[in-house]
Structure formats: C-alpha cells, structure tokens
mmCIF file of C-alpha atoms in Angstrom:
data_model
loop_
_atom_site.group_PDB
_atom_site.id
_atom_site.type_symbol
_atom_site.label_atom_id
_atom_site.label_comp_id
_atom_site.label_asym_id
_atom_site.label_seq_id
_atom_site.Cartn_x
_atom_site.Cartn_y
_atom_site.Cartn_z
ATOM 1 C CA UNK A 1 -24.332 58.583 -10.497
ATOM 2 C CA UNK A 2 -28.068 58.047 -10.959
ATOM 3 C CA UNK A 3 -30.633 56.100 -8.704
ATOM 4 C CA UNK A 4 -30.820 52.853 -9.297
ATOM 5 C CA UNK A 5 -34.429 52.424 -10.791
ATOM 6 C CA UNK A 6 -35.154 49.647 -8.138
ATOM 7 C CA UNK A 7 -35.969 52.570 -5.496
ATOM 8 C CA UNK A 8 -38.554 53.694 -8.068
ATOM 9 C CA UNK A 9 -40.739 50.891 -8.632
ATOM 10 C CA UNK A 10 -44.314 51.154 -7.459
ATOM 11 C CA UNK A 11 -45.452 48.155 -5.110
ATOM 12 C CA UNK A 12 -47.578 46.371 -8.016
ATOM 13 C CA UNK A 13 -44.865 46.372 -10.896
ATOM 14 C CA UNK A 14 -42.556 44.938 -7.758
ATOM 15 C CA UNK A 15 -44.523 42.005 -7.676
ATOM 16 C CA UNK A 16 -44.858 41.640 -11.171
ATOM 17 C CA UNK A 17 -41.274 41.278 -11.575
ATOM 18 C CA UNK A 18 -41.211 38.470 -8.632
ATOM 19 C CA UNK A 19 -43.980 36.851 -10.897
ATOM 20 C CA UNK A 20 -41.845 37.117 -13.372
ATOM 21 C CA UNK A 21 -38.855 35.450 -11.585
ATOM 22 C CA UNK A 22 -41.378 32.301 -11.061
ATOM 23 C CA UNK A 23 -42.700 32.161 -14.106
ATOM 24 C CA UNK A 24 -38.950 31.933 -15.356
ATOM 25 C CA UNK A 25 -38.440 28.783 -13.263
ATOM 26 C CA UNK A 26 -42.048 27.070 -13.825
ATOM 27 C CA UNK A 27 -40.901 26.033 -17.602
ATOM 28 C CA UNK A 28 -38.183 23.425 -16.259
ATOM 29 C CA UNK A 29 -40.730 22.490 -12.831
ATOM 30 C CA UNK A 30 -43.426 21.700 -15.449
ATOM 31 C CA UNK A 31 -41.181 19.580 -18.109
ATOM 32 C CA UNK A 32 -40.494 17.474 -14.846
ATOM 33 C CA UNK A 33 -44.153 17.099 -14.118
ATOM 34 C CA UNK A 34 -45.494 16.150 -17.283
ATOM 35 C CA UNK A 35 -43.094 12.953 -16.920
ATOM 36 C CA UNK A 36 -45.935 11.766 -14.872
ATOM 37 C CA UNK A 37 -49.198 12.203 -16.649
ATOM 38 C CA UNK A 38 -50.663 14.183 -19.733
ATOM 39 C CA UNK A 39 -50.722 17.656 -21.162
ATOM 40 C CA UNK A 40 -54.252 18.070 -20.167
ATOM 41 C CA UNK A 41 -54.438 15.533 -17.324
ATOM 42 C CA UNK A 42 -51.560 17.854 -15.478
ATOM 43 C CA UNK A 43 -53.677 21.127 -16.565
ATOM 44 C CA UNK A 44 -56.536 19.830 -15.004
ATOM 45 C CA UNK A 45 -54.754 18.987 -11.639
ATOM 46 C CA UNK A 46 -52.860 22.020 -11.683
ATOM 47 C CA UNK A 47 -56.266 24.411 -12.262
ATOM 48 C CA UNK A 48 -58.393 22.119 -9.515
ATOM 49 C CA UNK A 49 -55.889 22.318 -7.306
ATOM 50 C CA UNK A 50 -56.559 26.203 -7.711
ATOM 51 C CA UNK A 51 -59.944 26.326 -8.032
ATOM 52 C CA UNK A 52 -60.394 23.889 -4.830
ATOM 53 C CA UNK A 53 -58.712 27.057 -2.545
ATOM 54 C CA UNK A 54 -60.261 30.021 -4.905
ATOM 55 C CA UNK A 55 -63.739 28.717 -4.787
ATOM 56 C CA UNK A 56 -64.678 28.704 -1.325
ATOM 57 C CA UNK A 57 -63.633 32.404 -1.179
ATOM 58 C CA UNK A 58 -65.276 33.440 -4.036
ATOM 59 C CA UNK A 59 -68.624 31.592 -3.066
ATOM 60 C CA UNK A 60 -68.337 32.744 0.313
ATOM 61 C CA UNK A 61 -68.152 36.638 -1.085
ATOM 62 C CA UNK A 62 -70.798 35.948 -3.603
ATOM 63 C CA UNK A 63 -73.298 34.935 -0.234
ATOM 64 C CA UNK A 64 -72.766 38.262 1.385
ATOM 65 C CA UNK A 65 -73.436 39.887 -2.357
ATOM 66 C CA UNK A 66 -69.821 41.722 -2.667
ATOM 67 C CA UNK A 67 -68.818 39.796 -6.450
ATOM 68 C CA UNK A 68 -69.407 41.881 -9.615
ATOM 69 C CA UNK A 69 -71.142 40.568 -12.716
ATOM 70 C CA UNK A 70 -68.177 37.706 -12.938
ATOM 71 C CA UNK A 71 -69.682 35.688 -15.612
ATOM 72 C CA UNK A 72 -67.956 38.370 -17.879
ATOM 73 C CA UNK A 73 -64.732 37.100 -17.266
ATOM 74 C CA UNK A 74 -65.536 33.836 -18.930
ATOM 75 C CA UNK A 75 -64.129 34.671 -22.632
ATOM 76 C CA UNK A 76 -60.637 35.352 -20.845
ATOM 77 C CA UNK A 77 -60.428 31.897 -18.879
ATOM 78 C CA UNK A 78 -61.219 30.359 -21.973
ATOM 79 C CA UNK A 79 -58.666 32.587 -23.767
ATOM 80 C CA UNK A 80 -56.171 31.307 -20.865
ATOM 81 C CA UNK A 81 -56.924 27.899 -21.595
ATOM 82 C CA UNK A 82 -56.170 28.101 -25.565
ATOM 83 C CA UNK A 83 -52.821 29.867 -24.709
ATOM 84 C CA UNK A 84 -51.670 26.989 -22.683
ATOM 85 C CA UNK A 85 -52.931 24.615 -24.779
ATOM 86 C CA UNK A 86 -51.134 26.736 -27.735
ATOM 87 C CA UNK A 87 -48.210 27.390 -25.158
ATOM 88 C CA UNK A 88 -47.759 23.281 -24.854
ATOM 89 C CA UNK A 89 -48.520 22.177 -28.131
ATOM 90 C CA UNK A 90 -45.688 24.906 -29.062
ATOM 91 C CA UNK A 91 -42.784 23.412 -27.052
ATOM 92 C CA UNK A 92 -43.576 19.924 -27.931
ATOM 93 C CA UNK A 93 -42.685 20.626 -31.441
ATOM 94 C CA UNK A 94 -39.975 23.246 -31.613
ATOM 95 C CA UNK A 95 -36.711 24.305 -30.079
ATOM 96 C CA UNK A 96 -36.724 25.977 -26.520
ATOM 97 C CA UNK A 97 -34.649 28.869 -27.552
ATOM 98 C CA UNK A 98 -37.034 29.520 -30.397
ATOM 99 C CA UNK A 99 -40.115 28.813 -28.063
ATOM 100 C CA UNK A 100 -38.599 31.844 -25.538
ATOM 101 C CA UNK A 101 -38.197 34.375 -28.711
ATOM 102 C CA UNK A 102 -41.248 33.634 -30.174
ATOM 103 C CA UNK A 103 -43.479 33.988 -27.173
ATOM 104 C CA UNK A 104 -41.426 37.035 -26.167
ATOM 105 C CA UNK A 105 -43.206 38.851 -29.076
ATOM 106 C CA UNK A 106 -46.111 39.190 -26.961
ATOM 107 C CA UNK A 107 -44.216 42.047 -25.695
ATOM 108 C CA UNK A 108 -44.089 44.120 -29.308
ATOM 109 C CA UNK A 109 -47.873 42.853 -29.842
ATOM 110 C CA UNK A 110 -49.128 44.087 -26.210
ATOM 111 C CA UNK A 111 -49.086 47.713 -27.457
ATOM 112 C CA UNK A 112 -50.498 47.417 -30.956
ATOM 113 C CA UNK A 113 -53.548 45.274 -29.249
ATOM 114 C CA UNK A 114 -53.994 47.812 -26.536
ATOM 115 C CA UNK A 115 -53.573 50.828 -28.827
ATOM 116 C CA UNK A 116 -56.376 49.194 -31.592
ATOM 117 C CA UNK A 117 -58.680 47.354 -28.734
ATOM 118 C CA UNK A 118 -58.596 50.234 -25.805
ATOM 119 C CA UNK A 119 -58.184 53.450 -28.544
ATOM 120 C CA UNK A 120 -55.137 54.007 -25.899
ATOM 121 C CA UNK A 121 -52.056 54.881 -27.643
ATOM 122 C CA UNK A 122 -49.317 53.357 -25.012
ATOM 123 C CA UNK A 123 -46.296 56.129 -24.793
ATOM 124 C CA UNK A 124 -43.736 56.643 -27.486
ATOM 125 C CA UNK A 125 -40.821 55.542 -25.249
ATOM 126 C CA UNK A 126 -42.151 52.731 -24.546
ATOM 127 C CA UNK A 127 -41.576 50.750 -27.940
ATOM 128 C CA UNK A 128 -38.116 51.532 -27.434
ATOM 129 C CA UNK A 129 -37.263 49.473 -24.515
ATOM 130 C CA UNK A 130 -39.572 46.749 -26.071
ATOM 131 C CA UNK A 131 -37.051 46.346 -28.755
ATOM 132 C CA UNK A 132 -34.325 46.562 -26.522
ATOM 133 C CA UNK A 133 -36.055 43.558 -24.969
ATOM 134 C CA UNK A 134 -36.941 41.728 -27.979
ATOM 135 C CA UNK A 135 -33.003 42.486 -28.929
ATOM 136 C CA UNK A 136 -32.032 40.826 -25.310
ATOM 137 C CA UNK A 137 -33.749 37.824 -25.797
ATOM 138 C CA UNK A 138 -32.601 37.889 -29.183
ATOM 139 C CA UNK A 139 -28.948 37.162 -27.854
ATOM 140 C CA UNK A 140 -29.986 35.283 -24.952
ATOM 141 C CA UNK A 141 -31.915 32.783 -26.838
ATOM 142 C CA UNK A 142 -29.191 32.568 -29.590
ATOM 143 C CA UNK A 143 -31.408 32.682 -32.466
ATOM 144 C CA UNK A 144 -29.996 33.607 -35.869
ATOM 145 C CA UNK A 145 -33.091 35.246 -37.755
ATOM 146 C CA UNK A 146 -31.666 33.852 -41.218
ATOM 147 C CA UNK A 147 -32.614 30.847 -39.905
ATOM 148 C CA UNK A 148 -35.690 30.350 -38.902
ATOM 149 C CA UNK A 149 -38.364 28.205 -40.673
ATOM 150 C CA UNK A 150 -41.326 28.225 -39.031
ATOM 151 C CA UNK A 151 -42.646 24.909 -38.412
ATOM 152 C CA UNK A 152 -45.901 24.052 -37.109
ATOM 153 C CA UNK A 153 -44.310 24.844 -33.053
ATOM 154 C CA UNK A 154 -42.934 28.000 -33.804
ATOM 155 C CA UNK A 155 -46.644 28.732 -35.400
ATOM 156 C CA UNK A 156 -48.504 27.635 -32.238
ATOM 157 C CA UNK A 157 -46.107 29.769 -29.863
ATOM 158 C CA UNK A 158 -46.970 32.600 -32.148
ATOM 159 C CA UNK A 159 -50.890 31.892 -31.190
ATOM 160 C CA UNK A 160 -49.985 32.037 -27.934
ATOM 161 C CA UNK A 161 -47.548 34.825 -27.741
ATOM 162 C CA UNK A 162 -51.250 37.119 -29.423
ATOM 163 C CA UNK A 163 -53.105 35.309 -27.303
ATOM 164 C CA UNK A 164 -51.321 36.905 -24.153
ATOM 165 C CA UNK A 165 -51.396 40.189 -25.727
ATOM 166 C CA UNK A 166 -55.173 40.065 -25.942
ATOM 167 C CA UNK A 167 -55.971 38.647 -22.309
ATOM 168 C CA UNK A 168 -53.807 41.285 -20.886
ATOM 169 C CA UNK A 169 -55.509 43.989 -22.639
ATOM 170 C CA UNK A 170 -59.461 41.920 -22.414
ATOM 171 C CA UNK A 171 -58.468 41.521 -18.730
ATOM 172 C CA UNK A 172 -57.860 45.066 -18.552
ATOM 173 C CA UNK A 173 -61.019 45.989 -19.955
ATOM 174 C CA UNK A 174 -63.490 43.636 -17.967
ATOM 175 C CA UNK A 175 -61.751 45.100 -14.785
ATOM 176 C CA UNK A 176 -62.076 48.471 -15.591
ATOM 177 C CA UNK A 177 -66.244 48.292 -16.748
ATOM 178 C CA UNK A 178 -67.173 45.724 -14.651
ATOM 179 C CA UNK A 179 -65.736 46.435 -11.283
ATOM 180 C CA UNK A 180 -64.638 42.982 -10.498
ATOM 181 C CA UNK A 181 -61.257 42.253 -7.791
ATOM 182 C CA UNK A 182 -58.313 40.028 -8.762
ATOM 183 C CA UNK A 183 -60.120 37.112 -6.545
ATOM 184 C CA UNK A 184 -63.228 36.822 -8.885
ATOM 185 C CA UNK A 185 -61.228 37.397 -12.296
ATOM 186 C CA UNK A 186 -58.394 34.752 -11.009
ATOM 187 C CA UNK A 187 -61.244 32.396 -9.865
ATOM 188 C CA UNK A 188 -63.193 32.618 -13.092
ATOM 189 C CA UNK A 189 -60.221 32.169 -15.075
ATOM 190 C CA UNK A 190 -58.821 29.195 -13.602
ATOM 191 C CA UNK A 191 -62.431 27.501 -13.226
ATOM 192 C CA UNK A 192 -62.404 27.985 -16.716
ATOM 193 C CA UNK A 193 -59.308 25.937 -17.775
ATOM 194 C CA UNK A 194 -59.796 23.116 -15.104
ATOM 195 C CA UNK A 195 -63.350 22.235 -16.897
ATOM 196 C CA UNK A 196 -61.689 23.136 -19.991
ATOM 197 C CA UNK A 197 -59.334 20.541 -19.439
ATOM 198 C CA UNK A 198 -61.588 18.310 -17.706
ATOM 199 C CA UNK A 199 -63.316 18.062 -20.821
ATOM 200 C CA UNK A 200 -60.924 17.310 -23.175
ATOM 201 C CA UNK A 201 -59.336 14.627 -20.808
ATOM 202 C CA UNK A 202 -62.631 12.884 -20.978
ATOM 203 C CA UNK A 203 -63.135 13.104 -24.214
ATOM 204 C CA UNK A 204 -59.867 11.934 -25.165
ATOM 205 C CA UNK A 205 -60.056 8.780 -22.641
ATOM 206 C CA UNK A 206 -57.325 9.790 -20.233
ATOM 207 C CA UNK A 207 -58.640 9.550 -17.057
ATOM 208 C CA UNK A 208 -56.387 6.979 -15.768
ATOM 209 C CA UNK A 209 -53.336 9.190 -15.818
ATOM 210 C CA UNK A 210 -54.904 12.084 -13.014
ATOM 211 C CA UNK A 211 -54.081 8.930 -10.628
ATOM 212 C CA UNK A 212 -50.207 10.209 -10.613
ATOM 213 C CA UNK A 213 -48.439 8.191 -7.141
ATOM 214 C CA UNK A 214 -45.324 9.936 -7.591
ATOM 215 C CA UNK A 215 -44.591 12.187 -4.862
ATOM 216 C CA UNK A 216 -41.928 14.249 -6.891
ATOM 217 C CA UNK A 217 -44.768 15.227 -9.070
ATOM 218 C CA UNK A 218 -47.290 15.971 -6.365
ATOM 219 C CA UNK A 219 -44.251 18.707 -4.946
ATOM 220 C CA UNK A 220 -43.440 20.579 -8.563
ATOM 221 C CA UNK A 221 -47.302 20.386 -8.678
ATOM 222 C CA UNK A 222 -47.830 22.340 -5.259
ATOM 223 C CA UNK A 223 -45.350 24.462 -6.226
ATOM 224 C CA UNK A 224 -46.651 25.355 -9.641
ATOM 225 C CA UNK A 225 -50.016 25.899 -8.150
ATOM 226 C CA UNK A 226 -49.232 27.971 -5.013
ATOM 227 C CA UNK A 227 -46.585 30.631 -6.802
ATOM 228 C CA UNK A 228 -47.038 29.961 -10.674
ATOM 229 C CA UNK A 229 -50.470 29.862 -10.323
ATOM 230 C CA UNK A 230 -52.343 31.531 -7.505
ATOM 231 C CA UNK A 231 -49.547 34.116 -6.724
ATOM 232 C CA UNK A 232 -48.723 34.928 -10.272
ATOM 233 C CA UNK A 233 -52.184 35.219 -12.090
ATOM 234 C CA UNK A 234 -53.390 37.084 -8.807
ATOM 235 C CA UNK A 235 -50.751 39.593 -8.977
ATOM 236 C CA UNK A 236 -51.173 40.200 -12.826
ATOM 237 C CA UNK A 237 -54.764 40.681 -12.353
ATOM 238 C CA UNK A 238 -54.021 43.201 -9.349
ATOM 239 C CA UNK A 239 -51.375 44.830 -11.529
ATOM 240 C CA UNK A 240 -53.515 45.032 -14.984
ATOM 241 C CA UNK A 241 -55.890 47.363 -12.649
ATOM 242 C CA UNK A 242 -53.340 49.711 -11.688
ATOM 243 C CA UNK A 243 -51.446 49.831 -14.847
ATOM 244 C CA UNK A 244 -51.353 50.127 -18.632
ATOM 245 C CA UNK A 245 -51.461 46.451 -20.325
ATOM 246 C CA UNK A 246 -48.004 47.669 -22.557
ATOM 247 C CA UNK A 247 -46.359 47.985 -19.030
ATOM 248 C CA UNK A 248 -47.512 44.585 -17.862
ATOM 249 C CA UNK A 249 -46.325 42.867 -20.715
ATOM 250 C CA UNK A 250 -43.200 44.331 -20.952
ATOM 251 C CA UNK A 251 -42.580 43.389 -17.281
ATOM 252 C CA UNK A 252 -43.960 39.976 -17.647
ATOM 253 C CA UNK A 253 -41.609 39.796 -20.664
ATOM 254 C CA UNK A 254 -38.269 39.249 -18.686
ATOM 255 C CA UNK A 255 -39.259 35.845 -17.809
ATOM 256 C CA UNK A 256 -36.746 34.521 -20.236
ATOM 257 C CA UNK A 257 -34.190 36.221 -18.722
ATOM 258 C CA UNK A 258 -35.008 34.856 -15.034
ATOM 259 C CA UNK A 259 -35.532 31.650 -16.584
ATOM 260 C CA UNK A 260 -31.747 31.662 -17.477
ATOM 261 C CA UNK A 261 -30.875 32.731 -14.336
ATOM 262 C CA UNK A 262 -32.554 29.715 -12.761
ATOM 263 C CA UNK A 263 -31.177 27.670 -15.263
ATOM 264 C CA UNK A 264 -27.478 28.532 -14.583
ATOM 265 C CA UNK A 265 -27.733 28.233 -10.510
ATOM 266 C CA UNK A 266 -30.086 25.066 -10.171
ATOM 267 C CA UNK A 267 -29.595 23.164 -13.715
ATOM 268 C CA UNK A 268 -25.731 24.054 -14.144
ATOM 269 C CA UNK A 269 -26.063 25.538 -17.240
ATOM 270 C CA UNK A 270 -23.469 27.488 -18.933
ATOM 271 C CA UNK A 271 -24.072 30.787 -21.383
ATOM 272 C CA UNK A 272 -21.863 32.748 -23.317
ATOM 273 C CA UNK A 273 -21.148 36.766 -23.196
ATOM 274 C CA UNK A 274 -23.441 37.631 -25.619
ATOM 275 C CA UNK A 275 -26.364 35.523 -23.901
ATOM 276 C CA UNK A 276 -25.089 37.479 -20.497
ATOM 277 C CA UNK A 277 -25.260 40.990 -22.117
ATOM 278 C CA UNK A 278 -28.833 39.726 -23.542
ATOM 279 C CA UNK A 279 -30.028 38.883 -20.266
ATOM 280 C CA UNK A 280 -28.911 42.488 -18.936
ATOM 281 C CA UNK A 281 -30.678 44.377 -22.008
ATOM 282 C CA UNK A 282 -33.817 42.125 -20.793
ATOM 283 C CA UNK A 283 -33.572 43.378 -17.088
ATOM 284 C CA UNK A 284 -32.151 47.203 -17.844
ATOM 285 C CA UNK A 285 -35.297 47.765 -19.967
ATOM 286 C CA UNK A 286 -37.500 45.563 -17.417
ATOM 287 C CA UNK A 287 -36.366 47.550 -14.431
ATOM 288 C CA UNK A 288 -36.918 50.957 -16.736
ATOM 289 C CA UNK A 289 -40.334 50.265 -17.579
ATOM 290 C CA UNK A 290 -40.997 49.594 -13.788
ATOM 291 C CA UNK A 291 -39.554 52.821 -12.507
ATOM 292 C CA UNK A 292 -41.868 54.917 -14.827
ATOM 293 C CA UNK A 293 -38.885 55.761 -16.844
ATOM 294 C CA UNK A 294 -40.384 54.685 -20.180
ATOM 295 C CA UNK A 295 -43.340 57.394 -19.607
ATOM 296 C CA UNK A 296 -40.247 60.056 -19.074
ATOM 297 C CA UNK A 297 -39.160 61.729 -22.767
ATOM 298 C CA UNK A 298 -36.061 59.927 -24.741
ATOM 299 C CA UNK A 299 -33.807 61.973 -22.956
ATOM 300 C CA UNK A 300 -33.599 61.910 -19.275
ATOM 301 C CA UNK A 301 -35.277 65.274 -17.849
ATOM 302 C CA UNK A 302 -32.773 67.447 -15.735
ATOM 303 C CA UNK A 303 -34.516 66.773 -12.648
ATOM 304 C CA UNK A 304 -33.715 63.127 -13.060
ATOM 305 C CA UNK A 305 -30.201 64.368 -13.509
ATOM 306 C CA UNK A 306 -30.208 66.333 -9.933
ATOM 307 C CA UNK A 307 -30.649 63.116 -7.984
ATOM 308 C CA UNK A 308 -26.944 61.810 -8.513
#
C-alpha cells in the first residue's frame, strides 16, 4: 500500500487546504449576511473590519522602517476588489452549480497566466490533475456542457475566475521583486477594497444600510473576517512565496468540493454518487498536488513504490 499523501504535504500547502475548507463554507455564511445590507455596504464592513486589526501592525512596522516599497501592491487590491465585485455580480444572476464550475476554471487558467506572465512553464503533470479537477467539479456541480448558455452571470464569473488567475500569479511577482511579507501585501490589499467599496457605497447613496442591528449578521460577519478573510488571504500570500502560483490555484481549487461537504453536514443537503465520486476526484488531485506528486513523472518513480 502507498503513503497516504497527507504525510507529504509541506506546512504552507497544509494551510492552504484549511483555507480552502473555509472558503468552501464562506459562500452560504455570506448569502446569510447580505440579507442584512448591500453588496458593497457588506464589502465595506467586511474589509474595515480587516483593515481596523491589519493597520495598526502595518503602521507600527512601517515606524521602525521594516515595510518594503508596499505601494506596489496597489494594482492587486484593486484587482481583488473587481473579482468580488465580478464574483457577486456573478451569483446574483446565474445558477450556483454553474457559478462553482465556472469559477473553478481559474484552476486551468492559473498555469497558462503564469507560464505567459512569469516565462515559467508550470510542470507537465500538473495539467493533468487540473483536469481531473475540472472533471470533479464537473460531476459535483452537475452541469451538462450541452447545456450551457452563457448569460450575462456565467460571463461575470468567467471575469472573475481570470481575475484570480492573474492576482495569484501578480501577487507572486510583487513578492518575489519587491521583498514585501504577507502582513503588508494582505494589508494593502484589503485597504484597497474597503475604500474601493467605500466609494462606490457613497456614490451610489447607500450609507444607511452599514447601520446593520442584527446580531446574526454581526457573527457570520466576524466570522467571515477573522478566517475567510484575515486567515485565508494571509495564508495565500504566505503560500504564493513559497510556491508556484499553478500549485496554489490548484489547491485553492477544491473549495467546491469542501463547500459540499459543509453543505451536506450543516445545511442537510443530499448528493448523488456521481457528485460523491466528483468530490473525491477534487480532493485525490488536491491532496496530489500538495504532496509534490504532480512535480513527480506520470508514472510513479520506484522509490515511491518502496515505501508500501
């Protein structure tokens, strides 16, 4: 029998895969919040919420002159900010299976960005288990290709699903030439999309919805902020540094799965075989890519054999 791949994976692709578990339960904590206030007005909460405990650390650093060149993560916050805005706009106007396939394609697009924006070409295996994931989310989402008409939903959650491609792989870079830590990218992005949205909630007249009394929205909110937020952008950013973009996406990518999961303990929800087997395709090539087996050849090497 071989090793499980669990005993293989390094400490950062770990954590990306618990990131990945939250972000597969923030989709249903959000719908809940958003029964209380505005697209924007809840974006803005959520991000000054995050900026209000980033900041003073960051400022603090920046007075004893240990921040990089930060302003250079700008572009990405704002490229966070349109993928949100693309991300809600998206589910608003389409199905939430097709929302989960389409956005999964971030996954296939990861590589092609990183291979034409980096001049990195990502490793031959690794396309394969990125259509074995696309394949599992295929079944788990129960989409029937023949079918699909793209409306003007499907087209935003196609914006978004590039748009997380190219932060991964423009987060990536900035890290890597500018010397900057996950605190100041994190900090700069999510400063970014709370002014962002500040903006456009001002613009658009909605103030009086930030003054939300509910305290059920107030807990998803704390929530979505402390683990969805703070923990999961932090750990990306830590990850990006210490590995290739194509591997971060992929391992980001089995959110839908997780997202399932949550959905069948907590919401009662009920899936058939084939969505099951999906959701194991998801996770086998998800656990694969974080053991470093999709850097091994197609064929497992004999010393992989010799550990049964």
């Amino acid at each position: 029998m071989l090793l499980f791949p669990c005993k293989k994976i390094p400490y950062a692709e770990l954590l990306l895969l618990l990131v990945a578990i939250a972000w597969g339960t923030s989709y249903s904590v959000t719908k809940m919040s958003l029964v209380y206030t505005t697209v924007f007005c809840f974006l803005f909460i959520r991000f000054f919420m995050t900026s209000f405990i980033l900041l003073p650390l960051f400022i603090y650093r920046h007075w004893q002159g240990k921040t990089g060149p930060w302003k250079k993560a700008i572009p990405s916050g704002v490229v966070l900010f349109a993928i949100f805005c693309a991300e809600t706009y998206g589910v608003l106007h389409t199905t939430a299976s097709n929302a989960a396939f389409l956005i999964s394609i971030c996954i296939l697009l990861t590589p092609l960005v990183e291979w034409w924006w980096l001049k990195k070409a990502p490793a031959k295996s690794l396309f394969l288990f990125v259509v074995i994931s696309l394949v599992g989310v295929l079944l788990l989402t129960e989409i029937n290709l023949s079918e699909i008409s793209l409306n003007q939903g499907d087209f935003y959650i196609l914006i978004a699903a590039l748009l997380r491609a190219v932060i991964v792989v423009m987060t990536k870079q900035v890290i890597n030439s500018k010397s900057l830590s996950a605190l100041e990218i994190t900090t700069v992005q999510s400063s970014m999309v709370m002014l962002l949205s500040l903006t456009v909630v001002i613009v658009s007249g909605e103030l009086d919805f930030l003054m939300v009394r509910d305290d059920t929205f107030w807990l998803n909110t704390l929530y979505l902020v402390t683990v969805c937020t703070l923990f999961a952008f932090f750990v990306q950013n830590y990850a990006i540094k210490r590995s290739s973009p194509s591997r971060v996406s992929l391992l980001m990518g089995s959110e839908p799965a997780f997202g399932a999961l949550f959905a069948f303990i907590y919401l009662g929800e009920t899936f058939s075989s084939w969505q099951l087997f999906g959701a194991v395709l998801v996770l086998t090539s998800t656990l694969c890519v974080a053991a470093n087996i999709a850097d091994k050849p197609l064929f497992i090497r004999e010393k992989w054999l010799k550990q049964s």
